[in-house]
Amino acid sequence: MLPGQLVEFSALARRDLRAFGGHRVNSLEARAQASDLIHVGGELLTCSAWQAAVMLLDREAATAVISRYDNDPVAAADWAARQLGTSRSMPYVVGRDALTPSGRLIFNALGGVEWTDLSAGQRNEVMAALRQADWVSVRDHVTQEALRAEGIDVPLCPDPAVMVVQCFGGVILNRQHADAVRAMRDAFPQGYLACQFSADFGDDVSLDALAQGLSRVLAETGLGLVLFRAGAAPWHDDPEPYERLQHRLPSGSARRFSSLGLWDICALIAASRGVACSSLHARIVALAYGLPRVSLMPPQQGERPDKRAAFAETWEPHAVPRCVAVNQVESAVLQALDLPAAMLLENAADLSAQYLRSQAQWTRLLPP
């Protein structure tokens, strides 16, 4: 995607993610000034220091920290600053002070649908960095409209994950024939629906509704069901609700997919007949493969803007189901499975082309 460029991956903590199909990641705060800095994808514009710091902990430590600080925002902010080594209240938004004088500052296809939930101080911090940037694009109309109301008018760009087939299709195809995915294909030779949901869906009412809707889909289509996790960080996917859901489903109708490897998960989705998920990136991988998809709306979402719905509204045909409550999963999945394959494949091709056109505008700013 960036031929001829030497790329280093940085985040808020040093991690080696190669065992999961990722990269060796350096800490932003520990490195020298960058010549160029590219922010890529995600809800980076609205992720607070508290949220970011908790998500870097293991589950046991996160539970203890939340119990200690959740009702004391001042102490929580102090703890997060110490934990991350930065005073930025929005730590994934890095301004020009982190660059060399001639460095380029790029914000590529970011999200921030919960912009109005930020404090004035948090919004001002983000806007200061955006106004210093050489290029800014956002991945959905909700974020675009929120920034426009602040006097920052930026273009839309699909999330970079729409390029997954073009960039990594060969890797993913190989993983489809490896043990983890092959076991699921062998278990359900008639095909399977891939399903993922975050810990937000762990209450009995949500699990009952999911089980009822999915059971009816399986009975009507003859498909199997593969339950997978898209991530294991706090506030992501907890294995325990998956076990409870499986016990609610007809015997033998569902299998749990244990791998957390990035390419195994992509391969599982690519080999499926469709996806029902709460992960936006799982939806986008399904989109990139031209597959039926349905996003699951967390029961606590209420009237707050939703990143899944915002992305689908911005980029997908109206006929494709967007984000539904758990009691609507049956009708939404059946609607998705009935969509013309040609329409879904055309949508995938269109978004990858739109992404490339957008990226070409800022890659011209980088040194040769």
Short mmCIF file of C-alpha atoms in Angstrom, two decimals:
data_model
loop_
_atom_site.label_atom_id
_atom_site.label_comp_id
_atom_site.label_asym_id
_atom_site.label_seq_id
_atom_site.Cartn_x
_atom_site.Cartn_y
_atom_site.Cartn_z
CA MET A 1 0.00 0.00 0.00
CA LEU A 2 2.98 2.32 0.58
CA PRO A 3 5.65 1.10 -1.85
CA GLY A 4 9.12 2.38 -1.17
CA GLN A 5 8.24 3.64 2.31
CA LEU A 6 9.90 2.33 5.47
CA VAL A 7 6.98 1.79 7.86
CA GLU A 8 7.12 1.44 11.64
CA PHE A 9 4.03 0.47 13.64
CA SER A 10 3.40 2.38 16.86
CA ALA A 11 0.63 2.52 19.46
CA LEU A 12 0.24 3.29 23.16
CA ALA A 13 2.26 0.32 24.42
CA ARG A 14 5.06 -1.85 23.16
CA ARG A 15 3.72 -5.23 22.03
CA ASP A 16 4.84 -8.09 19.81
CA LEU A 17 1.69 -9.21 17.99
CA ARG A 18 3.34 -11.37 15.35
CA ALA A 19 2.04 -14.57 16.94
CA PHE A 20 -1.49 -13.32 16.14
CA GLY A 21 -0.70 -12.25 12.57
CA GLY A 22 0.18 -8.67 13.53
CA HIS A 23 3.37 -6.66 13.85
CA ARG A 24 5.99 -5.77 16.40
CA VAL A 25 4.51 -2.53 17.75
CA ASN A 26 6.53 0.23 19.41
CA SER A 27 5.35 2.72 22.00
CA LEU A 28 4.62 6.20 20.65
CA GLU A 29 5.77 7.83 23.86
CA ALA A 30 9.10 5.99 23.96
CA ARG A 31 10.24 6.73 20.42
CA ALA A 32 12.01 9.72 18.92
CA GLN A 33 10.16 12.26 16.79
CA ALA A 34 8.70 10.74 13.63
CA SER A 35 9.41 12.04 10.15
CA ASP A 36 5.80 11.28 9.19
CA LEU A 37 2.86 10.00 11.25
CA ILE A 38 -0.18 8.28 9.75
CA HIS A 39 -3.22 7.59 11.95
CA VAL A 40 -5.14 4.68 10.41
CA GLY A 41 -8.77 3.64 10.92
CA GLY A 42 -10.63 2.91 14.14
CA GLU A 43 -12.67 5.12 16.48
CA LEU A 44 -9.47 6.96 17.37
CA LEU A 45 -11.08 10.40 17.54
CA THR A 46 -13.22 9.50 20.56
CA CYS A 47 -11.16 6.93 22.50
CA SER A 48 -10.29 8.44 25.89
CA ALA A 49 -7.14 7.81 27.89
CA TRP A 50 -9.17 5.86 30.46
CA GLN A 51 -10.65 3.56 27.82
CA ALA A 52 -7.31 3.08 26.09
CA ALA A 53 -5.43 2.30 29.30
CA VAL A 54 -7.98 -0.25 30.51
CA MET A 55 -7.99 -2.06 27.16
CA LEU A 56 -4.23 -2.60 27.45
CA LEU A 57 -4.68 -4.64 30.64
CA ASP A 58 -5.48 -8.30 31.03
CA ARG A 59 -9.01 -9.17 32.16
CA GLU A 60 -8.19 -9.62 35.86
CA ALA A 61 -6.26 -6.35 36.12
CA ALA A 62 -8.93 -4.48 34.16
CA THR A 63 -11.65 -5.69 36.51
CA ALA A 64 -9.68 -4.46 39.52
CA VAL A 65 -8.95 -1.07 37.96
CA ILE A 66 -12.55 -0.51 36.89
CA SER A 67 -13.75 -1.40 40.38
CA ARG A 68 -11.30 1.07 41.89
CA TYR A 69 -11.69 4.07 39.56
CA ASP A 70 -14.95 3.80 37.64
CA ASN A 71 -16.80 6.22 39.95
CA ASP A 72 -13.90 8.67 40.32
CA PRO A 73 -13.16 10.23 36.91
CA VAL A 74 -10.43 12.54 38.22
CA ALA A 75 -8.49 9.68 39.80
CA ALA A 76 -9.16 7.55 36.72
CA ALA A 77 -7.65 10.21 34.46
CA ASP A 78 -4.57 10.49 36.68
CA TRP A 79 -4.14 6.71 36.66
CA ALA A 80 -4.53 6.55 32.87
CA ALA A 81 -1.93 9.29 32.35
CA ARG A 82 0.57 7.39 34.50
CA GLN A 83 -0.26 4.11 32.79
CA LEU A 84 0.14 5.47 29.26
CA GLY A 85 2.98 7.90 29.93
CA THR A 86 1.18 10.80 28.29
CA SER A 87 -0.93 13.72 29.47
CA ARG A 88 -3.10 13.63 26.33
CA SER A 89 -6.70 12.98 27.28
CA MET A 90 -7.28 11.50 23.79
CA PRO A 91 -4.07 9.53 23.44
CA TYR A 92 -4.61 8.00 20.00
CA VAL A 93 -4.78 11.48 18.45
CA VAL A 94 -1.20 12.70 18.14
CA GLY A 95 -0.39 16.23 17.03
CA ARG A 96 2.48 17.84 15.19
CA ASP A 97 4.65 18.11 18.31
CA ALA A 98 5.47 14.40 17.86
CA LEU A 99 7.00 15.07 14.43
CA THR A 100 10.20 16.49 13.08
CA PRO A 101 9.75 20.04 11.69
CA SER A 102 9.27 18.78 8.13
CA GLY A 103 7.13 15.77 9.07
CA ARG A 104 3.71 15.06 7.57
CA LEU A 105 0.70 14.47 9.82
CA ILE A 106 -2.00 12.25 8.27
CA PHE A 107 -5.37 11.13 9.67
CA ASN A 108 -6.69 8.41 7.36
CA ALA A 109 -10.30 7.15 7.51
CA LEU A 110 -10.84 7.66 11.23
CA GLY A 111 -14.08 7.31 13.15
CA GLY A 112 -15.58 9.28 16.00
CA VAL A 113 -19.34 8.77 16.08
CA GLU A 114 -19.56 9.54 19.81
CA TRP A 115 -18.09 13.02 19.30
CA THR A 116 -20.88 14.80 21.15
CA ASP A 117 -20.23 12.66 24.25
CA LEU A 118 -16.74 14.12 24.64
CA SER A 119 -16.05 16.97 27.03
CA ALA A 120 -15.22 20.40 25.61
CA GLY A 121 -11.60 19.88 26.63
CA GLN A 122 -11.39 16.53 24.84
CA ARG A 123 -12.95 17.94 21.67
CA ASN A 124 -10.59 20.91 21.70
CA GLU A 125 -7.58 18.63 22.06
CA VAL A 126 -8.64 16.53 19.07
CA MET A 127 -9.52 19.55 16.94
CA ALA A 128 -6.16 21.18 17.62
CA ALA A 129 -4.38 18.12 16.24
CA LEU A 130 -6.69 17.84 13.22
CA ARG A 131 -6.18 21.50 12.33
CA GLN A 132 -2.41 20.92 12.30
CA ALA A 133 -2.71 17.98 9.91
CA ASP A 134 -1.64 17.77 6.29
CA TRP A 135 -4.54 15.42 5.51
CA VAL A 136 -7.69 14.27 7.32
CA SER A 137 -10.41 11.88 6.18
CA VAL A 138 -13.10 10.09 8.17
CA ARG A 139 -14.87 6.81 7.59
CA ASP A 140 -18.54 7.67 8.18
CA HIS A 141 -21.06 10.46 7.70
CA VAL A 142 -21.79 10.85 11.43
CA THR A 143 -18.17 11.75 12.20
CA GLN A 144 -17.96 13.95 9.11
CA GLU A 145 -21.06 15.91 10.14
CA ALA A 146 -19.85 16.28 13.74
CA LEU A 147 -16.53 17.75 12.60
CA ARG A 148 -18.24 19.98 10.04
CA ALA A 149 -20.31 21.47 12.85
CA GLU A 150 -16.99 22.40 14.50
CA GLY A 151 -15.75 24.11 11.34
CA ILE A 152 -13.58 21.20 10.16
CA ASP A 153 -14.72 20.00 6.72
CA VAL A 154 -13.07 16.73 5.71
CA PRO A 155 -13.75 14.08 3.04
CA LEU A 156 -15.03 10.56 3.52
CA CYS A 157 -12.87 7.48 2.99
CA PRO A 158 -13.83 3.83 3.60
CA ASP A 159 -12.03 2.07 6.44
CA PRO A 160 -8.70 0.63 5.19
CA ALA A 161 -9.98 -2.87 6.01
CA VAL A 162 -11.94 -2.79 2.74
CA MET A 163 -8.57 -3.55 1.11
CA VAL A 164 -8.07 -6.85 2.95
CA VAL A 165 -8.73 -9.06 -0.08
CA GLN A 166 -6.46 -7.09 -2.42
CA CYS A 167 -3.64 -6.92 0.12
CA PHE A 168 -3.88 -10.27 1.92
CA GLY A 169 -6.15 -12.50 -0.15
CA GLY A 170 -3.41 -15.07 -0.70
CA VAL A 171 -2.57 -15.29 3.00
CA ILE A 172 -6.25 -15.67 3.88
CA LEU A 173 -6.81 -18.34 1.22
CA ASN A 174 -3.94 -20.37 2.67
CA ARG A 175 -5.44 -20.09 6.17
CA GLN A 176 -8.76 -21.41 4.87
CA HIS A 177 -7.00 -24.72 4.25
CA ALA A 178 -5.16 -24.80 7.60
CA ASP A 179 -6.40 -26.88 10.53
CA ALA A 180 -8.48 -24.29 12.41
CA VAL A 181 -10.75 -23.26 9.54
CA ARG A 182 -10.73 -26.64 7.82
CA ALA A 183 -12.19 -28.19 10.98
CA MET A 184 -15.16 -25.82 10.76
CA ARG A 185 -15.66 -26.50 7.06
CA ASP A 186 -15.55 -30.24 7.70
CA ALA A 187 -18.02 -29.92 10.57
CA PHE A 188 -20.50 -28.07 8.34
CA PRO A 189 -20.01 -29.23 4.73
CA GLN A 190 -23.33 -27.58 3.87
CA GLY A 191 -21.86 -24.21 4.90
CA TYR A 192 -21.94 -22.12 8.04
CA LEU A 193 -22.87 -18.71 9.36
CA ALA A 194 -20.08 -17.00 11.32
CA CYS A 195 -21.22 -15.22 14.49
CA GLN A 196 -19.35 -12.91 16.88
CA PHE A 197 -20.54 -10.69 19.70
CA SER A 198 -18.92 -8.65 22.44
CA ALA A 199 -19.31 -9.05 26.19
CA ASP A 200 -22.12 -6.45 26.01
CA PHE A 201 -24.44 -9.27 24.93
CA GLY A 202 -23.72 -11.48 27.95
CA ASP A 203 -27.03 -10.98 29.78
CA ASP A 204 -29.58 -13.80 29.72
CA VAL A 205 -32.20 -11.80 27.82
CA SER A 206 -29.79 -11.04 24.96
CA LEU A 207 -28.47 -14.59 24.81
CA ASP A 208 -32.00 -16.02 24.79
CA ALA A 209 -32.99 -13.73 21.92
CA LEU A 210 -29.83 -14.56 19.95
CA ALA A 211 -30.34 -18.29 20.47
CA GLN A 212 -33.97 -18.16 19.37
CA GLY A 213 -33.28 -16.09 16.26
CA LEU A 214 -30.18 -18.00 15.20
CA SER A 215 -31.85 -21.38 15.81
CA ARG A 216 -34.64 -20.44 13.43
CA VAL A 217 -32.13 -19.27 10.81
CA LEU A 218 -30.24 -22.56 11.04
CA ALA A 219 -33.46 -24.57 10.79
CA GLU A 220 -34.62 -22.65 7.72
CA THR A 221 -31.30 -22.60 5.86
CA GLY A 222 -29.65 -25.85 6.94
CA LEU A 223 -26.46 -23.96 7.74
CA GLY A 224 -24.25 -24.56 10.75
CA LEU A 225 -23.08 -21.85 13.13
CA VAL A 226 -19.48 -21.02 14.04
CA LEU A 227 -18.96 -18.76 17.05
CA PHE A 228 -15.75 -16.73 16.94
CA ARG A 229 -14.12 -13.96 18.93
CA ALA A 230 -12.75 -10.88 17.16
CA GLY A 231 -10.58 -9.78 20.09
CA ALA A 232 -9.77 -10.57 23.70
CA ALA A 233 -9.04 -7.15 25.22
CA PRO A 234 -11.28 -5.81 28.02
CA TRP A 235 -14.63 -4.56 26.67
CA HIS A 236 -14.23 -6.85 23.68
CA ASP A 237 -15.19 -10.55 23.49
CA ASP A 238 -15.52 -12.73 26.58
CA PRO A 239 -15.52 -16.53 25.99
CA GLU A 240 -18.07 -17.24 28.74
CA PRO A 241 -21.16 -15.82 26.94
CA TYR A 242 -20.26 -17.87 23.86
CA GLU A 243 -20.40 -21.03 25.94
CA ARG A 244 -23.77 -20.03 27.38
CA LEU A 245 -25.13 -19.29 23.91
CA GLN A 246 -23.95 -22.64 22.58
CA HIS A 247 -25.82 -24.43 25.38
CA ARG A 248 -29.01 -22.65 24.27
CA LEU A 249 -28.68 -23.82 20.65
CA PRO A 250 -29.77 -27.20 19.23
CA SER A 251 -27.19 -29.92 19.90
CA GLY A 252 -24.57 -30.15 17.17
CA SER A 253 -25.70 -26.99 15.39
CA ALA A 254 -22.82 -24.77 16.54
CA ARG A 255 -19.07 -24.96 17.00
CA ARG A 256 -16.74 -22.55 18.79
CA PHE A 257 -13.70 -21.29 16.89
CA SER A 258 -10.84 -20.90 19.33
CA SER A 259 -8.17 -19.14 17.28
CA LEU A 260 -7.52 -15.44 17.89
CA GLY A 261 -5.10 -15.24 14.97
CA LEU A 262 -5.96 -12.37 12.65
CA TRP A 263 -5.65 -14.38 9.45
CA ASP A 264 -7.53 -17.36 10.89
CA ILE A 265 -10.44 -15.06 11.75
CA CYS A 266 -10.38 -13.48 8.29
CA ALA A 267 -10.24 -16.95 6.72
CA LEU A 268 -13.17 -18.15 8.82
CA ILE A 269 -15.24 -15.18 7.61
CA ALA A 270 -14.11 -15.58 3.99
CA ALA A 271 -15.13 -19.26 3.97
CA SER A 272 -18.54 -18.57 5.53
CA ARG A 273 -21.94 -18.08 3.91
CA GLY A 274 -22.46 -14.87 5.90
CA VAL A 275 -21.67 -13.07 9.14
CA ALA A 276 -23.68 -11.79 12.11
CA CYS A 277 -21.41 -9.76 14.37
CA SER A 278 -20.98 -6.79 16.66
CA SER A 279 -17.43 -6.11 15.43
CA LEU A 280 -17.30 -3.44 12.73
CA HIS A 281 -14.11 -4.86 11.27
CA ALA A 282 -15.61 -8.35 11.06
CA ARG A 283 -18.43 -6.77 9.06
CA ILE A 284 -15.96 -4.98 6.81
CA VAL A 285 -14.06 -8.22 6.10
CA ALA A 286 -17.38 -9.82 5.11
CA LEU A 287 -18.09 -6.78 2.92
CA ALA A 288 -14.68 -7.06 1.24
CA TYR A 289 -15.50 -10.67 0.31
CA GLY A 290 -18.96 -9.73 -0.97
CA LEU A 291 -20.68 -11.75 1.75
CA PRO A 292 -24.05 -11.24 3.47
CA ARG A 293 -23.63 -9.48 6.81
CA VAL A 294 -25.67 -8.21 9.72
CA SER A 295 -24.37 -6.07 12.59
CA LEU A 296 -25.64 -6.70 16.11
CA MET A 297 -26.52 -3.64 18.17
CA PRO A 298 -25.47 -3.87 21.84
CA PRO A 299 -28.48 -3.85 24.17
CA GLN A 300 -27.08 -0.82 26.03
CA GLN A 301 -26.71 1.29 22.86
CA GLY A 302 -29.95 3.23 23.25
CA GLU A 303 -30.13 6.35 21.07
CA ARG A 304 -26.37 6.95 20.98
CA PRO A 305 -24.72 7.02 17.53
CA ASP A 306 -23.45 3.59 16.50
CA LYS A 307 -20.26 3.10 14.49
CA ARG A 308 -21.59 -0.01 12.73
CA ALA A 309 -24.77 1.70 11.58
CA ALA A 310 -22.88 4.85 10.61
CA PHE A 311 -20.44 2.92 8.41
CA ALA A 312 -23.17 0.90 6.71
CA GLU A 313 -25.30 4.00 6.11
CA THR A 314 -22.34 5.71 4.51
CA TRP A 315 -21.04 2.97 2.24
CA GLU A 316 -23.44 0.07 1.74
CA PRO A 317 -26.55 -0.42 -0.42
CA HIS A 318 -29.82 0.30 1.35
CA ALA A 319 -30.92 -3.32 0.89
CA VAL A 320 -28.08 -4.63 3.09
CA PRO A 321 -29.20 -4.97 6.74
CA ARG A 322 -27.35 -2.57 8.96
CA CYS A 323 -27.39 -2.77 12.75
CA VAL A 324 -30.22 -4.67 14.43
CA ALA A 325 -31.31 -5.53 17.95
CA VAL A 326 -30.92 -9.15 18.99
CA ASN A 327 -34.66 -9.82 18.68
CA GLN A 328 -34.44 -8.91 14.97
CA VAL A 329 -31.55 -11.20 14.10
CA GLU A 330 -33.65 -13.87 12.35
CA SER A 331 -35.31 -11.56 9.83
CA ALA A 332 -32.13 -9.56 9.24
CA VAL A 333 -29.94 -12.60 8.58
CA LEU A 334 -32.50 -14.16 6.24
CA GLN A 335 -32.80 -10.84 4.39
CA ALA A 336 -29.01 -10.65 4.05
CA LEU A 337 -28.71 -14.23 2.80
CA ASP A 338 -31.30 -13.48 0.10
CA LEU A 339 -29.38 -10.54 -1.39
CA PRO A 340 -27.97 -10.83 -4.93
CA ALA A 341 -24.32 -11.86 -4.85
CA ALA A 342 -23.54 -9.51 -7.73
CA MET A 343 -24.72 -6.49 -5.72
CA LEU A 344 -22.51 -7.41 -2.76
CA LEU A 345 -19.46 -8.00 -4.94
CA GLU A 346 -20.02 -4.70 -6.76
CA ASN A 347 -20.18 -2.89 -3.41
CA ALA A 348 -16.87 -4.48 -2.37
CA ALA A 349 -15.15 -3.49 -5.61
CA ASP A 350 -16.52 0.05 -5.44
CA LEU A 351 -15.27 0.63 -1.89
CA SER A 352 -11.77 -0.67 -2.59
CA ALA A 353 -11.59 1.69 -5.58
CA GLN A 354 -12.82 4.61 -3.47
CA TYR A 355 -10.25 3.82 -0.80
CA LEU A 356 -7.41 3.80 -3.33
CA ARG A 357 -8.52 7.15 -4.77
CA SER A 358 -8.55 8.69 -1.31
CA GLN A 359 -5.18 7.26 -0.29
CA ALA A 360 -3.59 8.52 -3.50
CA GLN A 361 -4.36 12.07 -2.40
CA TRP A 362 -2.24 11.88 0.75
CA THR A 363 0.51 9.52 -0.40
CA ARG A 364 1.57 12.32 -2.78
CA LEU A 365 2.46 14.33 0.32
CA LEU A 366 5.01 11.75 1.53
CA PRO A 367 8.65 12.02 0.52
CA PRO A 368 9.81 9.62 -2.22
#
